[in-house]
Short mmCIF file of C-alpha atoms in Angstrom, two decimals:
data_model
loop_
_atom_site.label_atom_id
_atom_site.label_comp_id
_atom_site.label_asym_id
_atom_site.label_seq_id
_atom_site.Cartn_x
_atom_site.Cartn_y
_atom_site.Cartn_z
CA MET A 1 -9.68 51.54 30.03
CA SER A 2 -10.70 50.37 26.57
CA ARG A 3 -7.06 50.67 25.40
CA LEU A 4 -5.90 48.58 28.36
CA LEU A 5 -8.42 45.84 27.64
CA LEU A 6 -7.40 45.88 24.00
CA ALA A 7 -3.72 45.49 24.93
CA VAL A 8 -4.44 42.62 27.34
CA GLY A 9 -6.51 40.83 24.69
CA PHE A 10 -3.74 41.34 22.12
CA VAL A 11 -1.13 39.78 24.43
CA SER A 12 -3.46 36.94 25.40
CA ALA A 13 -3.94 36.07 21.76
CA PHE A 14 -0.21 35.56 21.35
CA VAL A 15 0.03 33.48 24.53
CA ALA A 16 -2.80 31.22 23.35
CA CYS A 17 -1.15 30.49 19.98
CA ASP A 18 1.44 28.05 21.32
CA ARG A 19 0.44 24.97 19.28
CA ASP A 20 2.22 23.72 16.17
CA SER A 21 -0.68 21.51 14.93
CA LYS A 22 1.55 18.42 14.73
CA GLN A 23 -1.25 16.35 16.21
CA TYR A 24 -3.19 16.81 12.98
CA PHE A 25 -0.50 15.32 10.73
CA PRO A 26 1.22 11.90 10.60
CA GLN A 27 4.46 11.84 12.58
CA PRO A 28 7.52 9.57 12.15
CA VAL A 29 7.74 6.51 14.41
CA ASP A 30 11.26 5.56 15.50
CA GLU A 31 10.67 1.81 15.30
CA TYR A 32 9.40 2.03 11.72
CA PRO A 33 11.58 4.08 9.33
CA GLY A 34 9.84 5.78 6.43
CA VAL A 35 12.31 4.52 3.82
CA VAL A 36 13.49 0.90 3.94
CA ASP A 37 15.10 -1.63 1.63
CA LEU A 38 14.14 -5.26 2.23
CA GLY A 39 16.89 -6.84 0.14
CA ASN A 40 16.51 -9.69 -2.32
CA PHE A 41 13.37 -11.82 -2.51
CA THR A 42 13.08 -15.31 -4.03
CA PRO A 43 9.79 -15.73 -5.96
CA LEU A 44 7.52 -18.46 -4.67
CA THR A 45 6.84 -21.50 -6.81
CA ALA A 46 3.27 -22.47 -7.66
CA SER A 47 3.31 -25.28 -5.09
CA GLU A 48 4.62 -22.96 -2.35
CA TRP A 49 1.91 -20.45 -3.20
CA LEU A 50 -0.85 -23.03 -2.81
CA ASP A 51 0.46 -24.10 0.59
CA PRO A 52 -0.91 -21.62 3.21
CA ALA A 53 2.02 -22.16 5.60
CA ALA A 54 4.68 -21.76 2.90
CA ARG A 55 2.89 -18.74 1.42
CA THR A 56 2.97 -17.02 4.79
CA ASP A 57 6.51 -18.05 5.77
CA LYS A 58 8.08 -17.08 2.45
CA SER A 59 6.22 -13.79 1.91
CA ILE A 60 7.20 -10.41 3.36
CA TYR A 61 5.44 -9.10 6.48
CA ALA A 62 6.68 -5.70 7.65
CA GLY A 63 5.70 -2.17 8.72
CA LEU A 64 6.39 1.28 7.35
CA GLY A 65 6.21 4.66 9.06
CA GLU A 66 6.06 8.26 7.85
CA ASN A 67 9.16 9.66 6.16
CA ALA A 68 11.15 11.72 8.67
CA ASN A 69 12.11 14.14 5.85
CA PRO A 70 9.08 16.38 5.19
CA GLY A 71 8.08 16.67 1.57
CA GLN A 72 9.83 13.46 0.49
CA TRP A 73 8.24 10.18 -0.50
CA GLY A 74 8.33 7.23 1.88
CA GLY A 75 8.23 3.59 0.92
CA ALA A 76 9.86 0.19 0.83
CA THR A 77 11.81 -1.57 -1.91
CA PHE A 78 13.00 -5.09 -2.57
CA THR A 79 14.43 -6.92 -5.55
CA PHE A 80 13.91 -10.27 -7.26
CA GLN A 81 15.58 -11.90 -10.22
CA GLY A 82 13.72 -12.52 -13.45
CA THR A 83 12.65 -16.15 -13.70
CA GLY A 84 12.40 -16.19 -17.48
CA GLY A 85 8.64 -16.49 -17.17
CA THR A 86 5.79 -14.39 -15.77
CA VAL A 87 5.46 -13.58 -12.09
CA CYS A 88 2.67 -11.98 -10.09
CA VAL A 89 3.65 -9.26 -7.62
CA ILE A 90 1.16 -8.43 -4.87
CA VAL A 91 1.04 -6.14 -1.83
CA ASP A 92 -1.70 -5.99 0.79
CA PRO A 93 -1.61 -2.96 3.16
CA GLU A 94 -3.52 -2.99 6.44
CA ALA A 95 -6.24 -3.22 7.28
CA VAL A 96 -9.54 -4.17 5.58
CA PHE A 97 -11.63 -1.69 3.59
CA TRP A 98 -15.21 -1.91 2.40
CA ASN A 99 -17.96 0.49 1.36
CA THR A 100 -20.71 0.55 3.95
CA SER A 101 -24.17 -0.17 2.59
CA VAL A 102 -26.43 2.77 3.48
CA ASP A 103 -29.61 1.68 1.70
CA VAL A 104 -32.20 1.48 4.51
CA ARG A 105 -34.76 -0.47 2.50
CA SER A 106 -32.51 -3.14 0.97
CA PRO A 107 -28.96 -3.00 2.36
CA ALA A 108 -26.27 -5.20 0.83
CA ASP A 109 -25.73 -8.29 2.93
CA GLY A 110 -22.28 -8.44 4.45
CA TYR A 111 -21.61 -4.68 4.34
CA ILE A 112 -24.06 -3.17 6.81
CA CYS A 113 -21.38 -2.45 9.42
CA GLU A 114 -19.38 0.76 9.15
CA ASP A 115 -15.69 0.42 8.28
CA ASN A 116 -13.09 1.94 10.59
CA ASN A 117 -11.03 4.14 8.28
CA TYR A 118 -8.58 5.14 11.01
CA ASP A 119 -6.70 1.82 10.78
CA ASP A 120 -6.29 1.91 6.99
CA GLY A 121 -3.04 2.59 5.13
CA ASP A 122 -2.26 2.88 1.42
CA LEU A 123 0.74 1.61 -0.56
CA ASP A 124 1.07 2.04 -4.33
CA LEU A 125 2.82 -0.75 -6.24
CA GLU A 126 5.42 -0.18 -8.97
CA VAL A 127 7.77 -2.74 -10.55
CA GLY A 128 10.54 -2.45 -13.12
CA LEU A 129 14.08 -3.40 -14.00
CA SER A 130 16.46 -2.30 -11.25
CA ALA A 131 18.60 -0.60 -13.90
CA TYR A 132 15.75 1.86 -14.47
CA TYR A 133 15.01 2.64 -10.83
CA ASN A 134 16.37 6.09 -9.94
CA GLY A 135 15.93 5.97 -6.17
CA THR A 136 18.57 4.99 -3.62
CA PRO A 137 17.44 1.84 -1.76
CA GLY A 138 17.12 2.48 1.94
CA VAL A 139 17.90 6.19 1.54
CA SER A 140 15.42 7.84 -0.82
CA ILE A 141 12.39 6.79 -2.84
CA GLY A 142 12.49 7.32 -6.60
CA ASN A 143 10.56 6.07 -9.61
CA PHE A 144 11.13 4.32 -12.93
CA GLU A 145 11.16 7.39 -15.15
CA GLN A 146 14.13 7.64 -17.50
CA VAL A 147 15.28 10.31 -19.94
CA TYR A 148 16.05 9.32 -23.55
CA GLU A 149 17.97 11.69 -25.81
CA ASP A 150 17.51 11.23 -29.56
CA SER A 151 20.02 12.01 -32.30
CA LEU A 152 18.81 15.62 -32.47
CA GLY A 153 19.42 16.22 -28.78
CA ASN A 154 15.75 16.15 -27.82
CA GLU A 155 15.12 14.70 -24.38
CA VAL A 156 12.07 12.52 -23.91
CA VAL A 157 10.96 11.05 -20.56
CA PHE A 158 9.73 7.47 -20.76
CA GLU A 159 8.07 5.37 -18.08
CA ALA A 160 9.81 2.06 -17.27
CA ASN A 161 7.33 0.95 -14.61
CA GLU A 162 6.02 -2.39 -15.87
CA CYS A 163 3.30 -2.77 -13.24
CA GLN A 164 0.30 -1.51 -15.16
CA MET A 165 -3.08 -1.56 -13.43
CA ILE A 166 -6.29 -0.62 -15.22
CA GLY A 167 -9.00 1.35 -13.43
CA PHE A 168 -12.76 0.81 -13.50
CA ARG A 169 -13.11 3.25 -16.40
CA GLY A 170 -10.30 1.66 -18.41
CA GLN A 171 -7.64 4.19 -17.46
CA ALA A 172 -4.03 3.03 -17.19
CA GLY A 173 -1.92 3.78 -14.12
CA ALA A 174 -4.73 3.30 -11.62
CA HIS A 175 -4.21 2.28 -7.99
CA ALA A 176 -6.52 0.36 -5.67
CA GLY A 177 -6.70 2.82 -2.77
CA ARG A 178 -6.45 2.51 0.99
CA ALA A 179 -6.25 -0.88 2.69
CA THR A 180 -6.80 -2.62 -0.66
CA PRO A 181 -4.38 -5.09 -2.30
CA GLU A 182 -2.59 -4.19 -5.49
CA PHE A 183 -1.11 -6.73 -7.89
CA CYS A 184 0.22 -7.03 -11.41
CA ALA A 185 1.90 -9.56 -13.71
CA ILE A 186 5.50 -8.98 -14.84
CA ASP A 187 6.84 -10.76 -17.92
CA THR A 188 10.54 -11.47 -17.32
CA SER A 189 11.10 -13.60 -20.44
CA LEU A 190 13.37 -10.99 -22.04
CA HIS A 191 15.46 -10.50 -18.89
CA PRO A 192 15.98 -13.83 -17.12
CA GLY A 193 18.38 -13.54 -14.20
CA ARG A 194 18.25 -9.73 -14.22
CA ASP A 195 17.27 -7.79 -11.11
CA TYR A 196 13.81 -6.27 -10.85
CA THR A 197 12.92 -3.71 -8.18
CA VAL A 198 9.55 -3.70 -6.44
CA LEU A 199 8.57 -0.29 -5.05
CA LEU A 200 5.89 -0.01 -2.38
CA ARG A 201 5.33 3.74 -2.43
CA LEU A 202 3.82 5.09 0.77
CA TRP A 203 0.66 7.05 0.02
CA SER A 204 -0.82 7.23 3.51
CA VAL A 205 -0.39 5.73 6.97
CA PRO A 206 -3.24 4.79 9.33
CA ALA A 207 -4.40 7.68 11.46
CA ASP A 208 -4.50 5.60 14.64
CA ASP A 209 -0.77 4.79 14.95
CA PHE A 210 1.00 6.28 11.88
CA VAL A 211 2.38 2.86 10.84
CA VAL A 212 1.11 0.85 7.87
CA HIS A 213 1.77 -2.86 8.19
CA TYR A 214 1.67 -4.88 5.00
CA ALA A 215 2.27 -8.22 3.33
CA ALA A 216 3.96 -8.59 -0.05
CA SER A 217 4.96 -11.48 -2.27
CA VAL A 218 6.09 -12.56 -5.74
CA VAL A 219 4.95 -15.85 -7.26
CA GLU A 220 5.68 -17.67 -10.52
CA ILE A 221 2.53 -18.06 -12.62
CA ASP A 222 1.32 -19.57 -15.89
CA GLY A 223 -0.34 -17.14 -18.26
CA ASP A 224 -0.12 -13.38 -18.46
CA ASP A 225 -2.20 -12.16 -15.50
CA CYS A 226 -2.60 -12.76 -11.77
CA SER A 227 -6.24 -13.81 -11.73
CA ASP A 228 -5.66 -17.57 -11.72
CA ALA A 229 -3.02 -17.41 -8.97
CA ILE A 230 -5.29 -15.29 -6.78
CA SER A 231 -8.49 -17.24 -7.40
CA ALA A 232 -6.66 -20.50 -6.64
CA VAL A 233 -6.10 -19.22 -3.10
CA ALA A 234 -9.10 -17.02 -2.28
CA ALA A 235 -12.18 -15.46 -3.82
CA ASP A 236 -11.09 -11.98 -2.71
CA PRO A 237 -7.51 -10.62 -3.15
CA GLU A 238 -7.73 -9.26 0.41
CA CYS A 239 -7.77 -12.85 1.69
CA VAL A 240 -4.67 -14.07 -0.18
CA LEU A 241 -2.03 -12.74 2.24
CA GLN A 242 -3.77 -12.71 5.58
CA ASN A 243 -2.93 -11.21 8.97
CA GLU A 244 -0.90 -8.31 7.63
CA GLY A 245 -2.33 -6.05 10.32
CA THR A 246 -1.11 -6.21 13.91
CA GLY A 247 -3.88 -4.27 15.64
CA GLU A 248 -5.95 -5.91 18.35
CA GLY A 249 -8.70 -8.01 16.86
CA PHE A 250 -7.54 -7.59 13.26
CA GLY A 251 -7.20 -11.32 12.62
CA ALA A 252 -10.78 -11.92 13.70
CA LEU A 253 -12.01 -8.97 11.62
CA GLU A 254 -10.23 -10.20 8.50
CA GLU A 255 -11.64 -13.69 9.02
CA LEU A 256 -15.16 -12.27 9.22
CA TYR A 257 -14.51 -10.26 6.06
CA CYS A 258 -13.20 -13.26 4.14
CA ASN A 259 -16.13 -15.41 5.30
CA GLY A 260 -18.69 -12.75 4.39
CA GLU A 261 -19.78 -12.40 8.02
CA LEU A 262 -19.07 -8.73 8.72
CA ASP A 263 -22.71 -8.10 9.63
CA THR A 264 -22.22 -10.02 12.86
CA LEU A 265 -20.24 -7.03 14.13
CA CYS A 266 -23.26 -4.74 14.14
CA THR A 267 -26.34 -6.93 14.35
CA GLU A 268 -27.86 -8.45 17.46
CA PRO A 269 -28.15 -12.25 17.54
CA GLU A 270 -31.73 -13.48 17.24
#
């Protein structure tokens, strides 16, 4: 009898193991390919940037899904021509991210509510001359690494990504993280009229629908950084390119965030 029970339990174990665990991992979405090329983009002028309607109409608003080829990077690319001056490149992935204040005695005003991390995606920004980009637009995602061979035959890999972001601890090559805008200034004075490629590398998609919507733009600026262009439009980079998310209620949430009124989501009116 004990052998029979053992055999039945052994068979039952195999019958029960009929799941492939796909529900725990992001899956491709047919309507949103994981690798896309958006074509050529014309940088906005300073006056277009300051006009909210023009800034929205002339910027890129799109969505990106998980790469259908497991183990390969996903992302979006587009190109722009060097203006002969400095441009600011910015991308804002959905949705809105903030650190919740957990101090019971003196919580930080505006951040008492808990953020919903399930609607957050992450895109990493890279920019460089198109001649240095080793991916195939619309087919596969690459990078800006190139191999240089010296006169002795030694091969040295050099990084041609010109979008350098500095982290809180001063480290180069940092990225902002989920649902947070990334931006950098690109000096095109040495290559006017030459093509530059902007790479929006997919790091993660939102867990709620496996599609990260985003807004991206390029604007001509004076100076050598993006701070003036961003501060001329909004106090927070998240509020520069608004309504990148398409989820229900996102527009209202972003407006509360930009107005510093997030606490109204979780506090009772007096």
